[in-house]
């Protein structure tokens, strides 16, 4: 259990059986009054943001969250299947949880999976992933002195700008946070 | 300081360090500096004059623009109606009062000149004299500048019976909440026998520096703060 005074940015708490992450925290005490803890938080299921005020004797349960390394197996359209490499147990995540991360999610990639109880609520990709270029027309250098790029379609269907020396069939590294090309993959 | 006034001193001040365990926020720090002054044979309106003169003096001495001008004096009743649509008397408890002050009233005071709020509910104003013609309100004021509570003052409660009752209630409440009960302030209670009509005011020096230097957080004006 946490007291209101223990709350801080990044802490995850549970209210009415839903997990919340604290995104802002301020202490206030009006003249001659008592302590008020002003908390900004985001519902980790709906993504909605809330502002609440609490007093010092309010208590909070830590959110029932667990993070596990799991391998991504396959997608059947609406859900994505992940496997625990130790127990071989499979868990499904809703497509809405994966969102745009699908652009960098290749079968057999190991990702951090965040569970709320039995339910997957978030996945965290490796910072950089290696992906194959399935389509990219040869580039034309032209007369420009700046770095020239061209579009390349990756095996996940995602299109990224790459330098013109990169060819179809090659592997490149992509930053999963920005979606940008990093470098040509060595092997 | 109240005991000094009761002992015969008529105009006193001190600037001192205060400590409030666990209080850390945008406008709060565990250790802070406070100016406090008391004036014999005075009431809360005299404090408003003192504060105006003092703050203008500070601006002049620090070669800052006279930002403490065009003072507005508002009653808490009117602010309450404007910001909550409710009557001040209908507030259910102390927490709701404090919460409304912090969540609704303070954010609404974002004006570029000082605002004085007067006539707080007596039940939420310990140590303050109750108004003669209105037992619900205390002779108390707060100074705000751009959402920041800069000062708090009142005509002192010098009625010994009322003070004893309030101090006893406070002890009972603290015991019920499982908090440490402070020792009985016998000397203070005795001193009330000799206390003249007095008004006392406190101004947060760090917050004043924040305002003068246009800083957002109290830690921007304190050299070392607890993380």
Tab-separated table of N, CA and C in Angstrom, chain A residues 94-167:
chain	number	residue	atom	x	y	z
A	94	UNK	N	-4.523	-7.947	-27.817
A	94	UNK	CA	-5.432	-7.312	-28.760
A	94	UNK	C	-4.649	-6.425	-29.734
A	95	UNK	N	-5.108	-6.350	-30.994
A	95	UNK	CA	-4.403	-5.547	-32.010
A	95	UNK	C	-4.273	-4.090	-31.556
A	96	UNK	N	-5.252	-3.589	-30.777
A	96	UNK	CA	-5.198	-2.189	-30.338
A	96	UNK	C	-4.035	-1.948	-29.371
A	97	UNK	N	-3.616	-3.006	-28.663
A	97	UNK	CA	-2.480	-2.879	-27.745
A	97	UNK	C	-1.182	-2.731	-28.543
A	98	UNK	N	-1.121	-3.433	-29.670
A	98	UNK	CA	0.109	-3.421	-30.481
A	98	UNK	C	0.209	-2.120	-31.282
A	99	UNK	N	-0.917	-1.675	-31.851
A	99	UNK	CA	-0.952	-0.412	-32.603
A	99	UNK	C	0.091	-0.370	-33.708
A	100	UNK	N	0.787	0.781	-33.796
A	100	UNK	CA	1.780	0.957	-34.865
A	100	UNK	C	3.041	0.144	-34.633
A	101	UNK	N	3.147	-0.477	-33.476
A	101	UNK	CA	4.349	-1.292	-33.219
A	101	UNK	C	4.408	-2.490	-34.155
A	102	UNK	N	3.264	-2.794	-34.801
A	102	UNK	CA	3.236	-3.899	-35.754
A	102	UNK	C	4.235	-3.677	-36.896
A	103	UNK	N	4.534	-2.404	-37.184
A	103	UNK	CA	5.457	-2.084	-38.280
A	103	UNK	C	6.862	-2.630	-38.042
A	104	UNK	N	7.188	-2.919	-36.787
A	104	UNK	CA	8.540	-3.365	-36.453
A	104	UNK	C	8.535	-4.729	-35.775
A	105	UNK	N	7.378	-5.370	-35.774
A	105	UNK	CA	7.231	-6.620	-35.038
A	105	UNK	C	7.294	-7.787	-36.019
A	106	UNK	N	8.403	-8.525	-35.919
A	106	UNK	CA	8.619	-9.650	-36.820
A	106	UNK	C	8.507	-10.926	-35.989
A	107	UNK	N	8.027	-11.985	-36.608
A	107	UNK	CA	7.916	-13.246	-35.877
A	107	UNK	C	9.255	-13.611	-35.245
A	108	UNK	N	9.176	-14.174	-34.043
A	108	UNK	CA	10.330	-14.612	-33.248
A	108	UNK	C	11.112	-13.461	-32.603
A	109	UNK	N	10.599	-12.204	-32.724
A	109	UNK	CA	11.241	-11.099	-32.000
A	109	UNK	C	10.919	-11.243	-30.507
A	110	UNK	N	11.926	-11.014	-29.671
A	110	UNK	CA	11.687	-11.031	-28.220
A	110	UNK	C	11.346	-9.617	-27.768
A	111	UNK	N	10.214	-9.487	-27.081
A	111	UNK	CA	9.772	-8.163	-26.623
A	111	UNK	C	9.436	-8.220	-25.137
A	112	UNK	N	9.376	-7.038	-24.502
A	112	UNK	CA	8.911	-6.973	-23.112
A	112	UNK	C	7.398	-6.847	-23.129
A	113	UNK	N	6.733	-7.777	-22.467
A	113	UNK	CA	5.274	-7.774	-22.449
A	113	UNK	C	4.811	-7.401	-21.036
A	114	UNK	N	3.905	-6.408	-20.958
A	114	UNK	CA	3.407	-5.970	-19.650
A	114	UNK	C	2.008	-6.527	-19.441
A	115	UNK	N	1.859	-7.292	-18.357
A	115	UNK	CA	0.572	-7.898	-18.033
A	115	UNK	C	-0.109	-7.123	-16.913
A	116	UNK	N	-1.418	-6.910	-17.045
A	116	UNK	CA	-2.243	-6.464	-15.915
A	116	UNK	C	-3.127	-7.660	-15.588
A	117	UNK	N	-2.813	-8.362	-14.510
A	117	UNK	CA	-3.464	-9.644	-14.252
A	117	UNK	C	-3.087	-10.593	-15.372
A	118	UNK	N	-4.075	-11.103	-16.086
A	118	UNK	CA	-3.831	-12.043	-17.179
A	118	UNK	C	-3.777	-11.332	-18.530
A	119	UNK	N	-4.044	-10.034	-18.496
A	119	UNK	CA	-4.246	-9.326	-19.758
A	119	UNK	C	-2.988	-8.561	-20.171
A	120	UNK	N	-2.620	-8.681	-21.484
A	120	UNK	CA	-1.474	-7.921	-21.989
A	120	UNK	C	-1.940	-6.495	-22.255
A	121	UNK	N	-1.268	-5.497	-21.637
A	121	UNK	CA	-1.710	-4.114	-21.849
A	121	UNK	C	-0.672	-3.275	-22.578
A	122	UNK	N	0.547	-3.787	-22.697
A	122	UNK	CA	1.565	-3.003	-23.401
A	122	UNK	C	2.704	-3.921	-23.816
A	123	UNK	N	3.295	-3.636	-25.003
A	123	UNK	CA	4.540	-4.326	-25.343
A	123	UNK	C	5.599	-3.267	-25.608
A	124	UNK	N	6.856	-3.603	-25.276
A	124	UNK	CA	7.969	-2.703	-25.540
A	124	UNK	C	8.938	-3.420	-26.476
A	125	UNK	N	9.153	-2.802	-27.632
A	125	UNK	CA	10.029	-3.404	-28.642
A	125	UNK	C	11.483	-3.152	-28.276
A	126	UNK	N	12.413	-3.966	-28.838
A	126	UNK	CA	13.826	-3.601	-28.712
A	126	UNK	C	14.020	-2.233	-29.366
A	127	UNK	N	15.020	-1.458	-28.909
A	127	UNK	CA	15.207	-0.097	-29.420
A	127	UNK	C	15.461	-0.110	-30.932
A	128	UNK	N	16.227	-1.130	-31.379
A	128	UNK	CA	16.567	-1.232	-32.800
A	128	UNK	C	16.214	-2.636	-33.277
A	129	UNK	N	15.553	-2.733	-34.427
A	129	UNK	CA	15.261	-4.068	-34.985
A	129	UNK	C	15.867	-4.175	-36.381
A	130	UNK	N	16.184	-5.434	-36.773
A	130	UNK	CA	16.775	-5.698	-38.085
A	130	UNK	C	15.664	-6.199	-38.999
A	131	UNK	N	15.476	-5.519	-40.133
A	131	UNK	CA	14.387	-5.904	-41.036
A	131	UNK	C	14.908	-5.943	-42.481
A	132	UNK	N	14.274	-6.829	-43.287
A	132	UNK	CA	14.696	-7.017	-44.678
A	132	UNK	C	13.913	-6.077	-45.591
A	133	UNK	N	14.598	-5.561	-46.609
A	133	UNK	CA	13.926	-4.705	-47.595
A	133	UNK	C	13.340	-5.601	-48.688
A	134	UNK	N	12.022	-5.520	-48.843
A	134	UNK	CA	11.370	-6.381	-49.835
A	134	UNK	C	11.185	-5.657	-51.164
A	135	UNK	N	11.172	-4.322	-51.107
A	135	UNK	CA	11.031	-3.591	-52.362
A	135	UNK	C	11.672	-2.220	-52.243
A	136	UNK	N	12.563	-1.896	-53.164
A	136	UNK	CA	13.128	-0.554	-53.237
A	136	UNK	C	13.767	-0.369	-54.606
A	137	UNK	N	13.254	0.606	-55.342
A	137	UNK	CA	13.797	0.854	-56.682
A	137	UNK	C	15.188	1.452	-56.555
A	138	UNK	N	16.074	1.200	-57.532
A	138	UNK	CA	17.420	1.795	-57.479
A	138	UNK	C	17.305	3.320	-57.437
A	139	UNK	N	18.167	3.957	-56.694
A	139	UNK	CA	18.094	5.409	-56.532
A	139	UNK	C	18.845	6.147	-57.618
A	140	UNK	N	18.475	7.422	-57.797
A	140	UNK	CA	19.173	8.265	-58.772
A	140	UNK	C	19.884	9.362	-58.005
A	141	UNK	N	21.203	9.466	-58.206
A	141	UNK	CA	21.975	10.418	-57.410
A	141	UNK	C	21.634	11.859	-57.765
A	142	UNK	N	21.554	12.158	-59.037
A	142	UNK	CA	21.251	13.529	-59.441
A	142	UNK	C	22.421	14.443	-59.146
A	143	UNK	N	22.146	15.755	-59.085
A	143	UNK	CA	23.227	16.741	-58.953
A	143	UNK	C	23.365	17.277	-57.532
A	144	UNK	N	22.574	16.776	-56.616
A	144	UNK	CA	22.564	17.387	-55.298
A	144	UNK	C	23.732	16.938	-54.423
A	145	UNK	N	24.164	17.835	-53.546
A	145	UNK	CA	25.305	17.528	-52.680
A	145	UNK	C	24.849	16.924	-51.355
A	146	UNK	N	23.553	17.053	-51.052
A	146	UNK	CA	23.076	16.524	-49.773
A	146	UNK	C	22.835	15.024	-49.879
A	147	UNK	N	22.629	14.402	-48.720
A	147	UNK	CA	22.359	12.963	-48.717
A	147	UNK	C	21.016	12.687	-49.372
A	148	UNK	N	21.047	11.862	-50.377
A	148	UNK	CA	19.813	11.562	-51.097
A	148	UNK	C	19.229	10.267	-50.536
A	149	UNK	N	17.923	10.284	-50.317
A	149	UNK	CA	17.280	9.057	-49.838
A	149	UNK	C	16.204	8.623	-50.818
A	150	UNK	N	15.759	7.388	-50.612
A	150	UNK	CA	14.680	6.841	-51.442
A	150	UNK	C	13.799	5.978	-50.556
A	151	UNK	N	12.547	5.744	-50.943
A	151	UNK	CA	11.691	4.897	-50.112
A	151	UNK	C	12.041	3.415	-50.256
A	152	UNK	N	11.912	2.689	-49.155
A	152	UNK	CA	12.124	1.242	-49.186
A	152	UNK	C	11.028	0.578	-48.369
A	153	UNK	N	10.428	-0.478	-48.930
A	153	UNK	CA	9.381	-1.197	-48.196
A	153	UNK	C	10.021	-2.380	-47.477
A	154	UNK	N	9.697	-2.513	-46.188
A	154	UNK	CA	10.282	-3.579	-45.372
A	154	UNK	C	9.364	-4.796	-45.340
A	155	UNK	N	9.877	-5.896	-44.816
A	155	UNK	CA	9.111	-7.140	-44.804
A	155	UNK	C	7.842	-7.058	-43.956
A	156	UNK	N	7.765	-6.062	-43.088
A	156	UNK	CA	6.535	-5.895	-42.292
A	156	UNK	C	5.505	-5.050	-43.040
A	157	UNK	N	5.893	-4.514	-44.223
A	157	UNK	CA	4.987	-3.663	-44.989
A	157	UNK	C	5.229	-2.188	-44.742
A	158	UNK	N	6.067	-1.853	-43.752
A	158	UNK	CA	6.364	-0.459	-43.389
A	158	UNK	C	7.329	0.149	-44.401
A	159	UNK	N	7.117	1.412	-44.771
A	159	UNK	CA	7.991	2.094	-45.732
A	159	UNK	C	8.848	3.124	-44.997
A	160	UNK	N	10.162	3.075	-45.292
A	160	UNK	CA	11.101	3.945	-44.605
A	160	UNK	C	12.030	4.564	-45.651
A	161	UNK	N	12.544	5.769	-45.357
A	161	UNK	CA	13.509	6.411	-46.248
A	161	UNK	C	14.905	5.854	-45.945
A	162	UNK	N	15.610	5.396	-46.988
A	162	UNK	CA	16.964	4.837	-46.805
A	162	UNK	C	17.907	5.547	-47.778
A	163	UNK	N	19.232	5.515	-47.498
A	163	UNK	CA	20.189	6.076	-48.465
A	163	UNK	C	20.134	5.296	-49.778
A	164	UNK	N	20.506	5.947	-50.863
A	164	UNK	CA	20.300	5.304	-52.166
A	164	UNK	C	21.208	4.087	-52.405
A	165	UNK	N	22.297	3.924	-51.596
A	165	UNK	CA	23.166	2.751	-51.821
A	165	UNK	C	22.561	1.453	-51.277
A	166	UNK	N	21.480	1.551	-50.510
A	166	UNK	CA	20.827	0.350	-49.960
A	166	UNK	C	19.981	-0.283	-51.070
A	167	UNK	N	20.123	-1.625	-51.185
A	167	UNK	CA	19.411	-2.305	-52.269
A	167	UNK	C	18.348	-3.263	-51.749
